[in-house]
Coordinates of C-alpha atoms and ligand atoms in Angstrom, one line a residue:
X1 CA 0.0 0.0 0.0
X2 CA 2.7 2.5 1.1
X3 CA 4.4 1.9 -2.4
X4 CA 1.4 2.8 -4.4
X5 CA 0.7 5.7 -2.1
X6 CA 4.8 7.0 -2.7
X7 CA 3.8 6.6 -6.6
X8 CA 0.3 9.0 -6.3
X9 CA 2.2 11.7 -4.6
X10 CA 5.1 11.8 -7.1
X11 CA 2.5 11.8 -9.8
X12 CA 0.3 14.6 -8.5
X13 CA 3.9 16.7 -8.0
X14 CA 5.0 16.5 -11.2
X15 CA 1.6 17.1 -12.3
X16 CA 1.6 20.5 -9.8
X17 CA 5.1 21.5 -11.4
X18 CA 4.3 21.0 -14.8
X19 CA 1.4 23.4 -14.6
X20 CA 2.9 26.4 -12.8
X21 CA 6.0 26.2 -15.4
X22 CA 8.5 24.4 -14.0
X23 CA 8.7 21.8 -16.2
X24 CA 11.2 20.7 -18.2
X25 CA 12.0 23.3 -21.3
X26 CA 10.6 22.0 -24.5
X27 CA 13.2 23.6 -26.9
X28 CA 16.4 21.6 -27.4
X29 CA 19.4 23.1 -24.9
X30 CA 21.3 25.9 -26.6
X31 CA 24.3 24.4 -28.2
X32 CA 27.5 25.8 -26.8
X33 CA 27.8 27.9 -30.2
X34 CA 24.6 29.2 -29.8
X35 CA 25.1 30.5 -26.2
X36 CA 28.9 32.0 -27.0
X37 CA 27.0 34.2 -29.9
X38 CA 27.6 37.7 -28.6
X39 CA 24.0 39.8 -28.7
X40 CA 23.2 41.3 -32.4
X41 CA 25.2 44.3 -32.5
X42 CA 23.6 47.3 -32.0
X43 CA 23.5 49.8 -35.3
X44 CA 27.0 50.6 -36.4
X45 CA 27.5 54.1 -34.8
X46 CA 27.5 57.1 -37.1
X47 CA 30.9 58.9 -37.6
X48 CA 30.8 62.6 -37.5
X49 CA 33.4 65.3 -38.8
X50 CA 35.4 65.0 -35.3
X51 CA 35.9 61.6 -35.5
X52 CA 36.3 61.0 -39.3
X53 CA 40.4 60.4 -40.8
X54 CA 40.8 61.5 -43.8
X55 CA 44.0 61.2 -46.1
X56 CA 44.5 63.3 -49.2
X57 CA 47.1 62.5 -52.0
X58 CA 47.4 66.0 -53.6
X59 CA 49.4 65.9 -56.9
X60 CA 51.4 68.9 -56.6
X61 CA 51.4 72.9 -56.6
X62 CA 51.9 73.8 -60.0
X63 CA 49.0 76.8 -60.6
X64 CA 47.3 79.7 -58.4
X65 CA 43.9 77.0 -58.9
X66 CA 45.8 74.1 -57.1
X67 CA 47.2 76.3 -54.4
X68 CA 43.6 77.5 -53.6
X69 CA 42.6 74.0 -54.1
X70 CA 44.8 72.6 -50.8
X71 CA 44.0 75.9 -48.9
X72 CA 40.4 75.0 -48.9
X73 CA 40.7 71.1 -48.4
X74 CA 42.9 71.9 -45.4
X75 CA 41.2 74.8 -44.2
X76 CA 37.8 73.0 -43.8
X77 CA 39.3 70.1 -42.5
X78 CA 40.0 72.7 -39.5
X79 CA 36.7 74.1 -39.8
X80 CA 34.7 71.1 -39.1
X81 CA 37.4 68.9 -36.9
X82 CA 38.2 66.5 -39.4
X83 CA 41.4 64.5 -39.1
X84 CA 43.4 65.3 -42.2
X85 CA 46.4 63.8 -43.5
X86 CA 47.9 65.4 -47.0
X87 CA 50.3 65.2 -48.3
X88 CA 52.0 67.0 -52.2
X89 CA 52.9 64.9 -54.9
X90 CA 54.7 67.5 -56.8
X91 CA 53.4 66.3 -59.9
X92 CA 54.1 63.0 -59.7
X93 CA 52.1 59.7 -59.9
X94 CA 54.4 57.8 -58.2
X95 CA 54.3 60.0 -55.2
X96 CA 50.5 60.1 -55.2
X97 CA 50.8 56.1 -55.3
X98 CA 52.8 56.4 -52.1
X99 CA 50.9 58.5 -50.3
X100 CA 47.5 56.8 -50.8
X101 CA 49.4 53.4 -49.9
X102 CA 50.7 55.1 -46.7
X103 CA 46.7 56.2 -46.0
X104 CA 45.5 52.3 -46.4
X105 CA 48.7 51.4 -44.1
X106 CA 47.3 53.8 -41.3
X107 CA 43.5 52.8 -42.0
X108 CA 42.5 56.1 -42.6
X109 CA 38.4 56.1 -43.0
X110 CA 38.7 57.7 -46.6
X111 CA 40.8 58.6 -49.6
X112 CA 40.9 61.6 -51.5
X113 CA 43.3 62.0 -54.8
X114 CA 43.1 64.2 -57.5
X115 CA 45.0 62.2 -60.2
X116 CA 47.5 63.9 -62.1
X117 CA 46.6 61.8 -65.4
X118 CA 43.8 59.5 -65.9
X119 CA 45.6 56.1 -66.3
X120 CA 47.5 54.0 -64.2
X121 CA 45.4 54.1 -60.9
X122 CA 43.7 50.3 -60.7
X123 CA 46.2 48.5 -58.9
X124 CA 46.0 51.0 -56.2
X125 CA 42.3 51.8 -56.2
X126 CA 41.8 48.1 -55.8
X127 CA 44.2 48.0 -52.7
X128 CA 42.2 50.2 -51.3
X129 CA 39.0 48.7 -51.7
X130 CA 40.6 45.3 -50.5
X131 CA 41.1 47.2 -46.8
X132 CA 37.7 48.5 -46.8
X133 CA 38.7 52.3 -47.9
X134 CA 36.8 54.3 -50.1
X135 CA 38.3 56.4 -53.0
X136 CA 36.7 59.7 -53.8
X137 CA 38.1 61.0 -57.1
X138 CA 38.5 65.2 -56.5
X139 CA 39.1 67.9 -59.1
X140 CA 39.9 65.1 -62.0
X141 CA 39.0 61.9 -63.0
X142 CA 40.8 58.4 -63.1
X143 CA 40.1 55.8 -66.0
X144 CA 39.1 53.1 -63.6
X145 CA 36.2 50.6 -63.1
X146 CA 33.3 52.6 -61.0
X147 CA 33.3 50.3 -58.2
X148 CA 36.7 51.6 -57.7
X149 CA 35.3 54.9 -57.1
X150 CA 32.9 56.3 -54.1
X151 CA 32.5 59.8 -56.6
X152 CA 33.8 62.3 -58.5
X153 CA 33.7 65.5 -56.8
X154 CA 34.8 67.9 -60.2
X155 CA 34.3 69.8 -63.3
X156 CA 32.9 69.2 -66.4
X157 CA 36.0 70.2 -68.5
X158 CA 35.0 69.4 -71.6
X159 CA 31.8 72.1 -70.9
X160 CA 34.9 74.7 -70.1
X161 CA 36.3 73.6 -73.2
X162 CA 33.2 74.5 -75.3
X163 CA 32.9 77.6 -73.4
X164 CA 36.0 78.8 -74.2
X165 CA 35.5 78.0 -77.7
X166 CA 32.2 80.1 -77.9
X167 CA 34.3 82.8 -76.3
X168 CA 37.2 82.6 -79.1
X169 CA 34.2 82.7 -81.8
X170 CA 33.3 85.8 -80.6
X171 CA 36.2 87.3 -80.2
X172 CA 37.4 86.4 -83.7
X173 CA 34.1 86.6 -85.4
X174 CA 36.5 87.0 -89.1
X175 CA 38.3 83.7 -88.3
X176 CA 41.8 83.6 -87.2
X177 CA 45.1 82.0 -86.7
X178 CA 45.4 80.7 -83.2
X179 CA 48.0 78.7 -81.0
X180 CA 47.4 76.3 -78.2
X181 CA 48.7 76.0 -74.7
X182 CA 47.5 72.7 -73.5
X183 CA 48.0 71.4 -69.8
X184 CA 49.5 68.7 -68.2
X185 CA 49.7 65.4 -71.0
X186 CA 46.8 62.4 -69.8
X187 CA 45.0 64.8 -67.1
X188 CA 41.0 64.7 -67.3
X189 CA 41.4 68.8 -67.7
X190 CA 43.8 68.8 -70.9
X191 CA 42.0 66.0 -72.4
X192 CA 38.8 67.3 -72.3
X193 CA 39.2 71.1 -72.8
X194 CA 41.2 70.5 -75.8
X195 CA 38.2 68.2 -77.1
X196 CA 35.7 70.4 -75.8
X197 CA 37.6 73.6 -77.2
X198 CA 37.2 71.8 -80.7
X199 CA 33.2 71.0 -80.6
X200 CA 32.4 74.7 -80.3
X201 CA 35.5 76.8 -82.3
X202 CA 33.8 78.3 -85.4
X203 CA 35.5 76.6 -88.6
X204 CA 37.0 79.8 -90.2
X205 CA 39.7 79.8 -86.7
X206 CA 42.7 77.3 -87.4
X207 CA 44.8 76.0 -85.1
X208 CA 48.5 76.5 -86.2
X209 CA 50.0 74.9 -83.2
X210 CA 48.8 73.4 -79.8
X211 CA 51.9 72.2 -77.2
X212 CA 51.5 71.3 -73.4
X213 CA 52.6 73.9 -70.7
X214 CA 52.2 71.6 -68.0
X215 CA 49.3 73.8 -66.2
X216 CA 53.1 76.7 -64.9
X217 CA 53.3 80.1 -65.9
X218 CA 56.8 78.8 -66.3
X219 CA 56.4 76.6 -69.0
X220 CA 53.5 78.6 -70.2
X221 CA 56.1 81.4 -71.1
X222 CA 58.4 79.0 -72.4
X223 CA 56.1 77.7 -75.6
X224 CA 54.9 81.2 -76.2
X225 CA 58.5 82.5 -76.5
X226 CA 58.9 79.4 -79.0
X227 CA 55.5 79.9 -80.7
X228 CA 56.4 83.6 -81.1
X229 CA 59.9 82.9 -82.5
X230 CA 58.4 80.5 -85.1
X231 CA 55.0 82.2 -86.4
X232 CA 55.1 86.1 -85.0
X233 CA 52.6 88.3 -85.6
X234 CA 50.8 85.6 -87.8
X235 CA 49.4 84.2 -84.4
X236 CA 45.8 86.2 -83.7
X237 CA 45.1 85.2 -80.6
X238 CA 45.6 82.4 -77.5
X239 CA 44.1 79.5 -76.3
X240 CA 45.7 78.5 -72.8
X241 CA 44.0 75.5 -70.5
X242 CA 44.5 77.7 -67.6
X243 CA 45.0 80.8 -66.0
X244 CA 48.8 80.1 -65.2
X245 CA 49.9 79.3 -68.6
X246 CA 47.8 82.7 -69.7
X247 CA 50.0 84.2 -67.6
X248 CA 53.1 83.2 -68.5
X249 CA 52.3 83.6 -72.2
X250 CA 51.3 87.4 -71.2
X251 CA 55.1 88.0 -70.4
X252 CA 56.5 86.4 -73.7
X253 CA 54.0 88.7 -76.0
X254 CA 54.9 91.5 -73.8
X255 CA 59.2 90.8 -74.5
X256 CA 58.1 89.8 -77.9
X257 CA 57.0 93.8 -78.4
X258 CA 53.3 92.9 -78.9
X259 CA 50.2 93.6 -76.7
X260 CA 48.6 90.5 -75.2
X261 CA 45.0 91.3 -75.3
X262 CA 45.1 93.4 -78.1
X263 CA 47.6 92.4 -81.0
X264 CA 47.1 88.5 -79.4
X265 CA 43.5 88.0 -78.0
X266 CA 43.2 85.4 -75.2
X267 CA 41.1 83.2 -74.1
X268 CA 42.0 81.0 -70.5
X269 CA 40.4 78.9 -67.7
X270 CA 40.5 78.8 -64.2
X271 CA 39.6 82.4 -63.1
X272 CA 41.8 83.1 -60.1
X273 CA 43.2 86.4 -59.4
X274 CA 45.8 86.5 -61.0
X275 CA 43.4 86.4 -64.7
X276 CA 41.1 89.0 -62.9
X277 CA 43.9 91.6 -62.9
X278 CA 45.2 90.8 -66.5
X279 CA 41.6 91.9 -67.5
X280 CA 42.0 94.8 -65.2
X281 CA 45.3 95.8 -66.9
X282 CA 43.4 95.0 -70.8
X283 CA 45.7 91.8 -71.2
X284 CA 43.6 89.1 -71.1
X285 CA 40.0 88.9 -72.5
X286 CA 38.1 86.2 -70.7
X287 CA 38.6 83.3 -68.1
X288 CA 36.4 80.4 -68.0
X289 CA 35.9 79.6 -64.2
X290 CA 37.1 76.3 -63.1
X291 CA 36.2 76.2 -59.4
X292 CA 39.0 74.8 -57.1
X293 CA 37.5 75.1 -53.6
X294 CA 36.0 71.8 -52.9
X295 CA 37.1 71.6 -49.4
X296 CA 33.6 71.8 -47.8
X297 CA 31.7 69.8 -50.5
X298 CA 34.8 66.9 -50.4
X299 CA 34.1 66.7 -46.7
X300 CA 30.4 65.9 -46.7
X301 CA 30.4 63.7 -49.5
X302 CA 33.4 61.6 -47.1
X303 CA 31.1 61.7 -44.0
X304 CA 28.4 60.1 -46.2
X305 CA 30.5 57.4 -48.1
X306 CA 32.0 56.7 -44.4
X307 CA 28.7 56.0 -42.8
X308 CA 27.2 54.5 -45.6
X309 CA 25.2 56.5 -47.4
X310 CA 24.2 56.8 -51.2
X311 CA 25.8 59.6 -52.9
X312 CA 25.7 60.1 -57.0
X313 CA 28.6 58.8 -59.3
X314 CA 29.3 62.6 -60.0
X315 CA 28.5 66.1 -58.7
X316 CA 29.6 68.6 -60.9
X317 CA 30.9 72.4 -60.0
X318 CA 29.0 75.3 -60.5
X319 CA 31.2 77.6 -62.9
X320 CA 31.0 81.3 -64.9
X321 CA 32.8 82.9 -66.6
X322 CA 34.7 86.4 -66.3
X323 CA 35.5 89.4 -69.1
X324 CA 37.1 92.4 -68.4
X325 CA 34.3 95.0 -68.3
X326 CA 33.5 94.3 -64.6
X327 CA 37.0 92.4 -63.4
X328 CA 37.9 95.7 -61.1
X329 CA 34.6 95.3 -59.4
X330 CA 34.7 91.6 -58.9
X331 CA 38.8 90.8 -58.1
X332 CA 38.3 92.0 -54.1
X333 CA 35.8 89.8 -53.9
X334 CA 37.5 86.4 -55.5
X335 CA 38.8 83.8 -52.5
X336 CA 41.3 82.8 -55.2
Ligands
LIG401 C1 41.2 71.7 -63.1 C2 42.6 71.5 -62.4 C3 43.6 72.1 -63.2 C4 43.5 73.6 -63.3 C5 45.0 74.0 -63.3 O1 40.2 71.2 -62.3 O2 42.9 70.1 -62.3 O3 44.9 71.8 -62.6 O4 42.8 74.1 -64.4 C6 45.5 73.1 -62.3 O5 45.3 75.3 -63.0 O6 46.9 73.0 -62.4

């Protein structure tokens, strides 16, 4: 009897502990895996400006435009308390390679490079990408698969091109002889304002000779003075890629006894300063503007590729352009 009666009180217990809950669980035991995995993490947190690293492969310091170019990527960086590490190619693709390999060595959050030519760049993009750091192409473009790319932040140079070709049109409206100074061979700027240039110039203007200047007043000078020597006072007026070359080519006409402006029309791109006060002073007839401060505008595209966010393929800079009649008025008020 006491047996059975040992049984019935076991039974009603578990019964009793089954209904308030105690029972046994019915899902399998979590496996050891299961119970290591660490809690879904929560959403990635969002950088801002103070903690975002940037690194910046400039290419060099050739022109007024590129001078103004680094004072406003390094000036916002200060503005908005962005980590910035630049560094100057001096021209050189090499040096550019370096420096953006140093920035993937010290896992910087993003690149920014504008490359000095258009070729050569996929070996590196793609080194970035491997480490997880985006590439955002400033000021000119690379010839490079677009998954290489986070954007282009730049202008549309073959739209400067035409524009300075409408300008030329009217400024020869008889036709004319013309020479070229063309800026640094394989950049995205030369390239395209020479093609652009071409789509618009009026077919009674011929081209008698078109050599590179590099984007420096130095060179600049130096073709004129060779363009001078060789065709004279045949030459009607100037085509120069930018404001720099204008510049240089303003001194040759000058030591070559004629009057830029005048004898030698010219037509350039860029608009700093510097072309502002060769209108002033009736040497130079127009600039095309070519807007170089991308500082702000770099810095919230980064931010966005850093955390994420869509941004298009390509936003382009807003541009004018400058003639002489109001130059006075508007050179106090150019940043570059
Ligand atoms: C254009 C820029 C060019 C400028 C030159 O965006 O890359 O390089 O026109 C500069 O003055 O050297």
């Amino acid at each position: 009897m006491k047996g059975s009666k040992v049984l019935l009180v076991v039974v009603i217990l578990a019964t009793l502990a089954a209904l308030v809950g105690c029972a046994a669980p019915t899902a399998a035991p979590a496996t050891s895996e299961e119970a290591a995995a660490p809690a879904a993490p929560a959403e990635q947190a969002k950088k801002t400006y103070k903690d975002l690293v940037v690194g910046y492969a400039q290419l060099g310091a050739e022109s007024e435009w590129r001078t103004a170019n680094t004072a406003s990527v390094q000036q916002a960086a200060e503005e908005l308390g962005v980590t910035l590490k630049f560094s100057d190619a001096q021209q050189k693709q090499e040096n550019q390679i370096k420096a953006i390999r140093s920035f993937i060595a010290q896992g910087v959050d993003v690149i920014g490079v504008p490359p000095v030519v258009t070729t050569g760049w996929e070996t590196v993009f793609q080194e970035a990408k491997d480490a997880g750091i985006p590439i955002i192409l400033v000021d000119r473009r690379a010839d490079v698969p677009e998954d290489l790319y986070a954007t282009y932040l730049g202008s549309d140079f073959v739209e400067e091109g035409r524009k300075a070709g409408n300008e030329m049109n009217k400024l020869l409206p008889e036709g004319g002889k013309i020479v070229e100074l063309v800026g640094t061979v394989g950049s995205a700027p030369a390239t395209d304002r020479f093609s652009g240039f071409r789509e618009t110039m009026n077919p009674n203007i011929e081209i008698i000779d078109s050599q590179s200047g590099d984007f420096t007043r130095a060179k600049g000078k130096e073709v004129m003075e060779a363009f001078l020597k060789k065709y004279g006072a045949e030459i009607t007026a100037l085509y120069a890629h930018n404001d720099d070359m204008a510049l240089g080519a303003i001194q040759a006409i000058e030591e070559f006894g004629l009057k830029p402006g005048t004898d030698i029309k010219i037509v350039s791109i860029d608009a700093v300063r510097g072309a502002f006060q060769a209108m002033v002073d009736g040497k130079l007839n127009v600039t095309v503007e070519c807007n170089p401060l991308l500082g702000p505008q770099f810095y919230d595209l980064a931010l966005k590729v850093v955390n994420g966010e869509e941004v298009p393929k390509w936003v382009p800079s807003e541009e004018s352009v400058y003639y002489p009649d109001n130059a006075a008025e508007i050179l106090p008020t150019r940043q570059y």
